[in-house]
Amino acid sequence: MSVILAIESSCDETSVAICNNGKITANVIANQTIHQNYGGVIPELASRVHQQNIVPVIQQALIDAKVSKKDINAVAFTRGPGLLGSLLVGVSFAKSFALALDLPLIAINHMHAHILAHFIDDPKPSFPFLCLTVSGGHTQIVLVKDYFDMEIVGQTLDDAAGEAFDKTAKILNLPYPGGPLIDLHARSGDPLAFKFPEPQIKDLNYSFSGLKTAILYFIRAQEKLNPDFITERLDDICASVQFSIVNILLNKLKRAAQLYGIKEIAIAGGVSANTGLRSGLELRAKELGWRVYVPGFEYCTDNAAMIAVAGHFKFMSGEFVGQDIAPASRMEFNG
Ligand code: KG4
Ligand code: ZN
């Protein structure tokens, strides 16, 4: 019997989840809208808002899961990677909560948790599988051999896929975070209206900084000819950019699948909510005989349910940390 309370505060979502014997019974997420005014996450503001949100979010999670503090058996928390000030709020709260109730502490790597979100609901992938983890800070192809036995086999050398979406959105004067808005406009646009170059990067690695520059120069050149270019062609621009990013992501994933001879393929992280990526993955699955796993929308972007399920697996194997644990903003993938 295990009731685990999990806290996620690595960036700009304050989230608390409760997991009862591996089943999620609460997943409360407080989004921080304040950053929209600044075109990106302001770390100092993010930590202040976490500080305001953490207690009400915990209280709501306890209500949703219909449990009281005394029913909890362990506290799991995101140790890193992420913004230091944001992590400090979640880590300090988890430590105080565990100290007050004399509970064991479980430290979770945020990037492992994105992948382990696949073990919240059915169908679950079987080991070994490949997971394309695409978020605002990371783009990785991970070979997942077991719950905590994972190896990065490819990753971005510069910008993350989420950054490529968000930076394009900024060029198009769309508010932060731009990824979901590009996705929305792309649904009414022509993905083949404009073509952007695919970077020629060795091995299974990615690069998105060249694409961002190509988009910027393209838009500037078009605006010289027609100052209303962005407004008039917004849907087509979004569809074409999304098509390029998705193709870059899936082409390397296909190479990884061939190289490792694996047909169990998953996607995870904020960008895995992208409808173009989801439908592109389904197409490749048909073409290449892949079995694909896509998390529910609520488990793509940052959430504590993924921390809770990862915490459940560590609880089962008795992997606890002491009260001297500190956040690790640049936490190593296997650290
Ligand atoms: O995993 P996540 O919530 O936070 C990080 O750990 O970074 O990912 C956030 C990223 C942002 O860049 C956001 O624009 C992107 O995920 N994102 C999307 C979509 N939903 C979120 N990008 C494209 N299409 C979406 N539907
Ligand atoms: Zn994340």
Short mmCIF file of C-alpha atoms and ligand atoms in Angstrom, two decimals:
data_model
loop_
_atom_site.label_atom_id
_atom_site.label_comp_id
_atom_site.label_asym_id
_atom_site.label_seq_id
_atom_site.Cartn_x
_atom_site.Cartn_y
_atom_site.Cartn_z
CA MET A 1 0.00 0.00 0.00
CA SER A 2 1.51 3.33 -1.02
CA VAL A 3 0.05 6.80 -1.12
CA ILE A 4 2.58 9.19 -2.63
CA LEU A 5 2.29 12.96 -2.73
CA ALA A 6 4.32 14.45 -5.60
CA ILE A 7 5.41 18.04 -6.23
CA GLU A 8 6.51 19.52 -9.59
CA SER A 9 7.85 23.09 -9.70
CA SER A 10 10.71 23.03 -12.22
CA CYS A 11 9.51 25.85 -14.47
CA ASP A 12 6.24 27.79 -14.49
CA GLU A 13 3.66 25.20 -13.44
CA THR A 14 3.00 24.53 -9.76
CA SER A 15 1.62 21.01 -9.67
CA VAL A 16 0.81 18.48 -6.98
CA ALA A 17 -0.41 14.93 -7.61
CA ILE A 18 -1.34 11.98 -5.47
CA CYS A 19 -0.76 8.41 -6.52
CA ASN A 20 -2.42 5.51 -4.72
CA ASN A 21 -0.71 2.17 -5.45
CA GLY A 22 0.45 3.47 -8.85
CA LYS A 23 -2.95 4.99 -9.75
CA ILE A 24 -3.27 8.77 -10.05
CA THR A 25 -6.07 10.07 -7.83
CA ALA A 26 -5.28 13.81 -8.06
CA ASN A 27 -3.29 16.01 -10.44
CA VAL A 28 -3.69 19.72 -9.72
CA ILE A 29 -1.84 22.16 -11.99
CA ALA A 30 -1.66 25.93 -11.42
CA ASN A 31 -0.44 27.63 -14.61
CA GLN A 32 1.36 30.95 -14.33
CA THR A 33 -0.15 33.38 -16.80
CA ILE A 34 1.99 36.33 -15.61
CA HIS A 35 4.83 35.40 -18.02
CA GLN A 36 2.64 36.12 -21.06
CA ASN A 37 3.26 39.82 -20.40
CA TYR A 38 7.01 39.32 -20.89
CA GLY A 39 7.25 36.93 -23.88
CA GLY A 40 8.97 34.19 -21.83
CA VAL A 41 9.34 32.79 -18.33
CA ILE A 42 10.87 35.28 -15.86
CA PRO A 43 12.64 33.06 -13.29
CA GLU A 44 12.26 35.45 -10.33
CA LEU A 45 8.52 35.84 -10.95
CA ALA A 46 8.11 32.07 -11.44
CA SER A 47 9.56 31.28 -8.00
CA ARG A 48 7.42 33.95 -6.32
CA VAL A 49 4.24 32.56 -7.89
CA HIS A 50 5.21 28.98 -6.90
CA GLN A 51 5.54 30.29 -3.35
CA GLN A 52 1.99 31.68 -3.48
CA ASN A 53 0.49 28.61 -5.17
CA ILE A 54 2.10 25.68 -3.43
CA VAL A 55 -0.11 25.46 -0.31
CA PRO A 56 -3.48 25.91 -2.09
CA VAL A 57 -2.42 23.40 -4.77
CA ILE A 58 -1.45 20.82 -2.09
CA GLN A 59 -4.76 21.38 -0.29
CA GLN A 60 -6.74 20.92 -3.51
CA ALA A 61 -4.84 17.71 -4.35
CA LEU A 62 -5.68 16.25 -0.91
CA ILE A 63 -9.35 17.14 -1.44
CA ASP A 64 -9.42 15.66 -4.98
CA ALA A 65 -7.76 12.41 -3.85
CA LYS A 66 -9.99 12.24 -0.75
CA VAL A 67 -7.02 11.62 1.53
CA SER A 68 -5.63 13.43 4.56
CA LYS A 69 -1.99 14.19 5.34
CA LYS A 70 -1.77 11.21 7.69
CA ASP A 71 -2.61 8.79 4.82
CA ILE A 72 0.53 9.75 2.88
CA ASN A 73 3.45 7.27 2.86
CA ALA A 74 6.11 9.26 0.95
CA VAL A 75 6.81 12.62 -0.69
CA ALA A 76 8.24 12.72 -4.22
CA PHE A 77 9.55 15.91 -5.82
CA THR A 78 11.29 17.17 -8.97
CA ARG A 79 14.95 17.65 -8.08
CA GLY A 80 15.96 18.99 -11.53
CA PRO A 81 16.68 20.00 -14.21
CA GLY A 82 14.87 23.33 -14.20
CA LEU A 83 14.98 26.90 -12.92
CA LEU A 84 16.80 27.00 -9.58
CA GLY A 85 14.43 29.43 -7.84
CA SER A 86 11.41 27.43 -8.98
CA LEU A 87 12.92 24.10 -7.92
CA LEU A 88 13.87 25.53 -4.52
CA VAL A 89 10.21 26.18 -3.68
CA GLY A 90 9.12 22.58 -4.47
CA VAL A 91 12.19 20.92 -2.93
CA SER A 92 12.02 22.98 0.29
CA PHE A 93 8.31 22.38 0.62
CA ALA A 94 8.72 18.61 0.05
CA LYS A 95 11.49 18.46 2.68
CA SER A 96 9.49 20.42 5.28
CA PHE A 97 6.36 18.37 4.62
CA ALA A 98 8.31 15.09 4.95
CA LEU A 99 10.10 16.32 8.09
CA ALA A 100 6.87 17.39 9.77
CA LEU A 101 5.12 14.08 9.01
CA ASP A 102 8.22 11.87 9.35
CA LEU A 103 7.93 10.56 5.77
CA PRO A 104 10.58 9.29 3.33
CA LEU A 105 11.63 11.55 0.44
CA ILE A 106 11.94 10.52 -3.21
CA ALA A 107 13.95 12.67 -5.67
CA ILE A 108 12.87 12.55 -9.33
CA ASN A 109 14.62 13.68 -12.51
CA HIS A 110 12.09 15.75 -14.48
CA MET A 111 13.18 14.25 -17.82
CA HIS A 112 12.76 10.67 -16.57
CA ALA A 113 9.30 11.65 -15.33
CA HIS A 114 8.19 12.93 -18.76
CA ILE A 115 9.01 9.45 -20.13
CA LEU A 116 7.44 7.60 -17.18
CA ALA A 117 4.18 9.49 -17.86
CA HIS A 118 3.60 6.57 -20.25
CA PHE A 119 3.05 4.34 -17.22
CA ILE A 120 0.09 6.37 -15.88
CA ASP A 121 -2.55 4.97 -18.25
CA ASP A 122 -2.90 2.04 -20.65
CA PRO A 123 -1.61 1.11 -23.15
CA LYS A 124 1.89 1.07 -21.65
CA PRO A 125 5.02 0.57 -23.79
CA SER A 126 7.17 -2.51 -23.17
CA PHE A 127 10.93 -2.34 -22.70
CA PRO A 128 13.05 -1.57 -24.60
CA PHE A 129 11.37 1.37 -26.31
CA LEU A 130 12.51 4.63 -27.86
CA CYS A 131 11.08 7.89 -26.54
CA LEU A 132 11.33 11.23 -28.30
CA THR A 133 11.22 13.72 -25.40
CA VAL A 134 10.43 17.18 -26.70
CA SER A 135 9.91 20.09 -24.33
CA GLY A 136 10.72 23.76 -23.89
CA GLY A 137 14.24 22.96 -22.69
CA HIS A 138 15.06 19.54 -24.16
CA THR A 139 14.94 17.47 -27.34
CA GLN A 140 16.18 13.95 -26.79
CA ILE A 141 15.85 10.50 -28.30
CA VAL A 142 16.04 8.16 -25.33
CA LEU A 143 16.55 4.40 -25.37
CA VAL A 144 14.45 3.23 -22.41
CA LYS A 145 15.60 -0.18 -21.14
CA ASP A 146 13.80 -0.09 -17.78
CA TYR A 147 12.04 2.43 -15.51
CA PHE A 148 15.29 4.12 -14.51
CA ASP A 149 17.71 2.54 -16.99
CA MET A 150 17.68 5.02 -19.85
CA GLU A 151 20.27 6.27 -22.33
CA ILE A 152 20.20 9.42 -24.47
CA VAL A 153 21.09 8.33 -28.03
CA GLY A 154 20.44 11.68 -29.72
CA GLN A 155 19.76 15.24 -28.61
CA THR A 156 19.71 18.85 -29.74
CA LEU A 157 23.01 20.64 -30.11
CA ASP A 158 21.37 24.06 -29.61
CA ASP A 159 17.68 25.04 -29.31
CA ALA A 160 15.00 22.61 -28.13
CA ALA A 161 11.98 21.83 -30.33
CA GLY A 162 9.72 23.77 -27.93
CA GLU A 163 12.04 26.77 -28.26
CA ALA A 164 11.80 26.51 -32.05
CA PHE A 165 8.01 26.77 -31.71
CA ASP A 166 8.16 29.55 -29.09
CA LYS A 167 10.80 31.62 -30.95
CA THR A 168 8.87 31.34 -34.22
CA ALA A 169 5.74 32.47 -32.38
CA LYS A 170 7.66 35.50 -31.11
CA ILE A 171 8.70 36.40 -34.69
CA LEU A 172 5.00 36.12 -35.62
CA ASN A 173 4.00 38.41 -32.70
CA LEU A 174 2.11 35.61 -30.94
CA PRO A 175 2.16 35.57 -27.11
CA TYR A 176 4.19 33.13 -24.96
CA PRO A 177 4.07 30.13 -24.94
CA GLY A 178 3.66 30.11 -28.69
CA GLY A 179 3.73 26.34 -29.34
CA PRO A 180 0.00 25.75 -28.69
CA LEU A 181 -0.93 28.84 -30.78
CA ILE A 182 1.18 27.74 -33.76
CA ASP A 183 -0.55 24.36 -33.45
CA LEU A 184 -3.96 26.07 -33.48
CA HIS A 185 -3.26 28.27 -36.54
CA ALA A 186 -1.56 25.37 -38.36
CA ARG A 187 -4.86 23.47 -38.40
CA SER A 188 -6.30 25.95 -40.93
CA GLY A 189 -3.12 26.40 -42.98
CA ASP A 190 -1.30 24.68 -45.86
CA PRO A 191 1.79 22.81 -44.55
CA LEU A 192 3.38 22.92 -48.01
CA ALA A 193 2.86 26.67 -48.59
CA PHE A 194 6.45 27.54 -47.64
CA LYS A 195 9.51 25.31 -47.44
CA PHE A 196 12.27 25.58 -44.84
CA PRO A 197 15.62 23.76 -44.98
CA GLU A 198 16.17 20.55 -43.00
CA PRO A 199 19.44 20.81 -41.00
CA GLN A 200 22.12 18.29 -41.97
CA ILE A 201 23.31 17.17 -38.54
CA LYS A 202 25.36 14.03 -37.94
CA ASP A 203 24.25 10.96 -35.98
CA LEU A 204 20.93 11.11 -34.13
CA ASN A 205 21.37 14.72 -33.01
CA TYR A 206 19.21 17.73 -33.78
CA SER A 207 19.75 21.43 -34.40
CA PHE A 208 16.98 24.04 -34.53
CA SER A 209 18.89 27.33 -34.43
CA GLY A 210 19.40 27.41 -38.24
CA LEU A 211 15.70 26.85 -38.83
CA LYS A 212 14.83 29.76 -36.53
CA THR A 213 17.20 32.05 -38.48
CA ALA A 214 15.82 30.83 -41.83
CA ILE A 215 12.27 31.61 -40.65
CA LEU A 216 13.30 35.07 -39.40
CA TYR A 217 15.01 36.01 -42.70
CA PHE A 218 12.13 34.61 -44.73
CA ILE A 219 9.54 36.66 -42.80
CA ARG A 220 11.63 39.84 -43.00
CA ALA A 221 12.07 39.43 -46.78
CA GLN A 222 8.35 38.80 -47.29
CA GLU A 223 7.40 41.79 -45.12
CA LYS A 224 9.51 44.06 -47.36
CA LEU A 225 7.28 43.00 -50.27
CA ASN A 226 4.05 43.01 -48.25
CA PRO A 227 3.94 44.64 -44.77
CA ASP A 228 0.79 42.61 -43.94
CA PHE A 229 2.40 39.29 -44.86
CA ILE A 230 2.21 37.83 -41.32
CA THR A 231 -1.45 38.73 -40.78
CA GLU A 232 -2.52 37.61 -44.24
CA ARG A 233 -0.66 34.29 -44.26
CA LEU A 234 -0.44 33.42 -40.53
CA ASP A 235 -2.15 30.02 -40.85
CA ASP A 236 0.05 28.97 -43.81
CA ILE A 237 3.24 30.14 -42.06
CA CYS A 238 2.32 28.22 -38.88
CA ALA A 239 1.38 25.08 -40.81
CA SER A 240 4.63 25.17 -42.82
CA VAL A 241 6.85 25.79 -39.78
CA GLN A 242 5.11 23.03 -37.82
CA PHE A 243 5.45 20.65 -40.78
CA SER A 244 9.23 21.37 -40.95
CA ILE A 245 9.80 20.89 -37.20
CA VAL A 246 7.74 17.67 -37.13
CA ASN A 247 9.60 16.25 -40.14
CA ILE A 248 12.99 17.02 -38.60
CA LEU A 249 11.90 15.31 -35.36
CA LEU A 250 10.40 12.23 -37.01
CA ASN A 251 13.17 11.69 -39.59
CA LYS A 252 15.78 11.28 -36.84
CA LEU A 253 13.41 9.15 -34.78
CA LYS A 254 13.02 6.86 -37.81
CA ARG A 255 16.82 6.56 -38.09
CA ALA A 256 17.08 5.72 -34.39
CA ALA A 257 14.36 3.07 -34.71
CA GLN A 258 16.20 1.49 -37.66
CA LEU A 259 19.58 1.64 -35.91
CA TYR A 260 18.31 -0.03 -32.72
CA GLY A 261 15.80 -2.32 -34.45
CA ILE A 262 13.00 -1.07 -32.16
CA LYS A 263 9.34 -0.68 -33.11
CA GLU A 264 8.01 0.42 -29.68
CA ILE A 265 8.03 4.19 -30.10
CA ALA A 266 6.84 6.86 -27.64
CA ILE A 267 6.76 10.66 -27.53
CA ALA A 268 6.76 12.78 -24.37
CA GLY A 269 7.11 16.37 -23.11
CA GLY A 270 5.21 19.57 -23.87
CA VAL A 271 5.67 19.41 -27.66
CA SER A 272 4.14 15.90 -27.71
CA ALA A 273 0.80 17.73 -27.32
CA ASN A 274 1.31 19.06 -30.86
CA THR A 275 -1.38 17.71 -33.18
CA GLY A 276 0.96 17.76 -36.21
CA LEU A 277 3.51 15.64 -34.35
CA ARG A 278 0.80 13.25 -33.17
CA SER A 279 -0.65 12.73 -36.64
CA GLY A 280 2.83 12.57 -38.24
CA LEU A 281 3.75 9.84 -35.76
CA GLU A 282 0.61 7.86 -36.60
CA LEU A 283 1.49 8.05 -40.31
CA ARG A 284 5.02 6.79 -39.69
CA ALA A 285 3.60 4.04 -37.48
CA LYS A 286 1.48 2.77 -40.38
CA GLU A 287 4.37 3.06 -42.84
CA LEU A 288 7.01 1.47 -40.61
CA GLY A 289 5.01 -0.97 -38.47
CA TRP A 290 5.66 0.95 -35.22
CA ARG A 291 3.52 0.60 -32.11
CA VAL A 292 3.26 4.19 -30.92
CA TYR A 293 2.52 5.62 -27.46
CA VAL A 294 1.33 9.19 -26.98
CA PRO A 295 0.54 10.55 -23.49
CA GLY A 296 -2.86 12.06 -22.66
CA PHE A 297 -2.80 15.85 -23.23
CA GLU A 298 -2.76 16.58 -19.47
CA TYR A 299 0.42 14.48 -19.08
CA CYS A 300 2.39 16.10 -21.97
CA THR A 301 3.18 19.50 -20.48
CA ASP A 302 4.58 19.79 -16.96
CA ASN A 303 2.50 18.01 -14.33
CA ALA A 304 3.04 16.25 -11.01
CA ALA A 305 1.22 13.04 -12.04
CA MET A 306 4.38 12.00 -13.92
CA ILE A 307 6.47 12.75 -10.80
CA ALA A 308 4.04 10.69 -8.71
CA VAL A 309 4.20 7.64 -10.97
CA ALA A 310 8.01 7.85 -11.11
CA GLY A 311 7.91 8.20 -7.29
CA HIS A 312 5.78 5.07 -7.06
CA PHE A 313 8.44 3.01 -8.88
CA LYS A 314 11.21 4.38 -6.62
CA PHE A 315 9.05 3.74 -3.54
CA MET A 316 8.64 0.10 -4.60
CA SER A 317 12.41 -0.32 -4.83
CA GLY A 318 13.06 1.70 -1.63
CA GLU A 319 15.09 4.46 -3.32
CA PHE A 320 14.87 7.33 -0.87
CA VAL A 321 16.99 10.43 -0.29
CA GLY A 322 17.94 12.23 2.93
CA GLN A 323 16.98 15.67 4.22
CA ASP A 324 20.34 17.01 2.94
CA ILE A 325 19.11 16.75 -0.70
CA ALA A 326 19.33 19.97 -2.74
CA PRO A 327 17.81 20.97 -6.10
CA ALA A 328 19.98 20.42 -9.18
CA SER A 329 19.10 22.94 -11.87
CA ARG A 330 21.41 21.25 -14.40
CA MET A 331 20.75 17.72 -13.21
CA GLU A 332 22.53 15.10 -15.34
CA PHE A 333 20.20 12.74 -17.20
CA ASN A 334 21.36 9.80 -15.10
CA GLY A 335 22.29 11.87 -12.04
O1 KG4 B 1 7.39 19.96 -21.00
P1 KG4 B 1 6.98 21.39 -20.92
O2 KG4 B 1 5.61 21.71 -20.35
O3 KG4 B 1 8.00 22.22 -20.09
C1 KG4 B 1 9.36 22.01 -20.13
O4 KG4 B 1 9.82 21.08 -19.39
O5 KG4 B 1 10.02 22.71 -20.91
O6 KG4 B 1 7.09 21.98 -22.41
C2 KG4 B 1 6.78 23.30 -22.72
C3 KG4 B 1 6.98 23.50 -24.22
C4 KG4 B 1 6.83 24.96 -24.65
O7 KG4 B 1 7.91 25.27 -25.50
C5 KG4 B 1 5.50 24.97 -25.40
O8 KG4 B 1 5.42 25.95 -26.42
C6 KG4 B 1 5.49 23.58 -25.99
O9 KG4 B 1 5.99 22.75 -24.96
N1 KG4 B 1 4.14 23.14 -26.37
C7 KG4 B 1 3.75 22.93 -27.65
C8 KG4 B 1 2.38 22.56 -27.61
N2 KG4 B 1 1.99 22.54 -26.30
C9 KG4 B 1 3.08 22.89 -25.56
N3 KG4 B 1 4.44 23.05 -28.80
C10 KG4 B 1 3.78 22.78 -29.94
N4 KG4 B 1 2.48 22.42 -29.99
C11 KG4 B 1 1.74 22.29 -28.86
N5 KG4 B 1 0.46 21.94 -28.92
ZN ZN B 2 8.89 19.42 -18.78
#
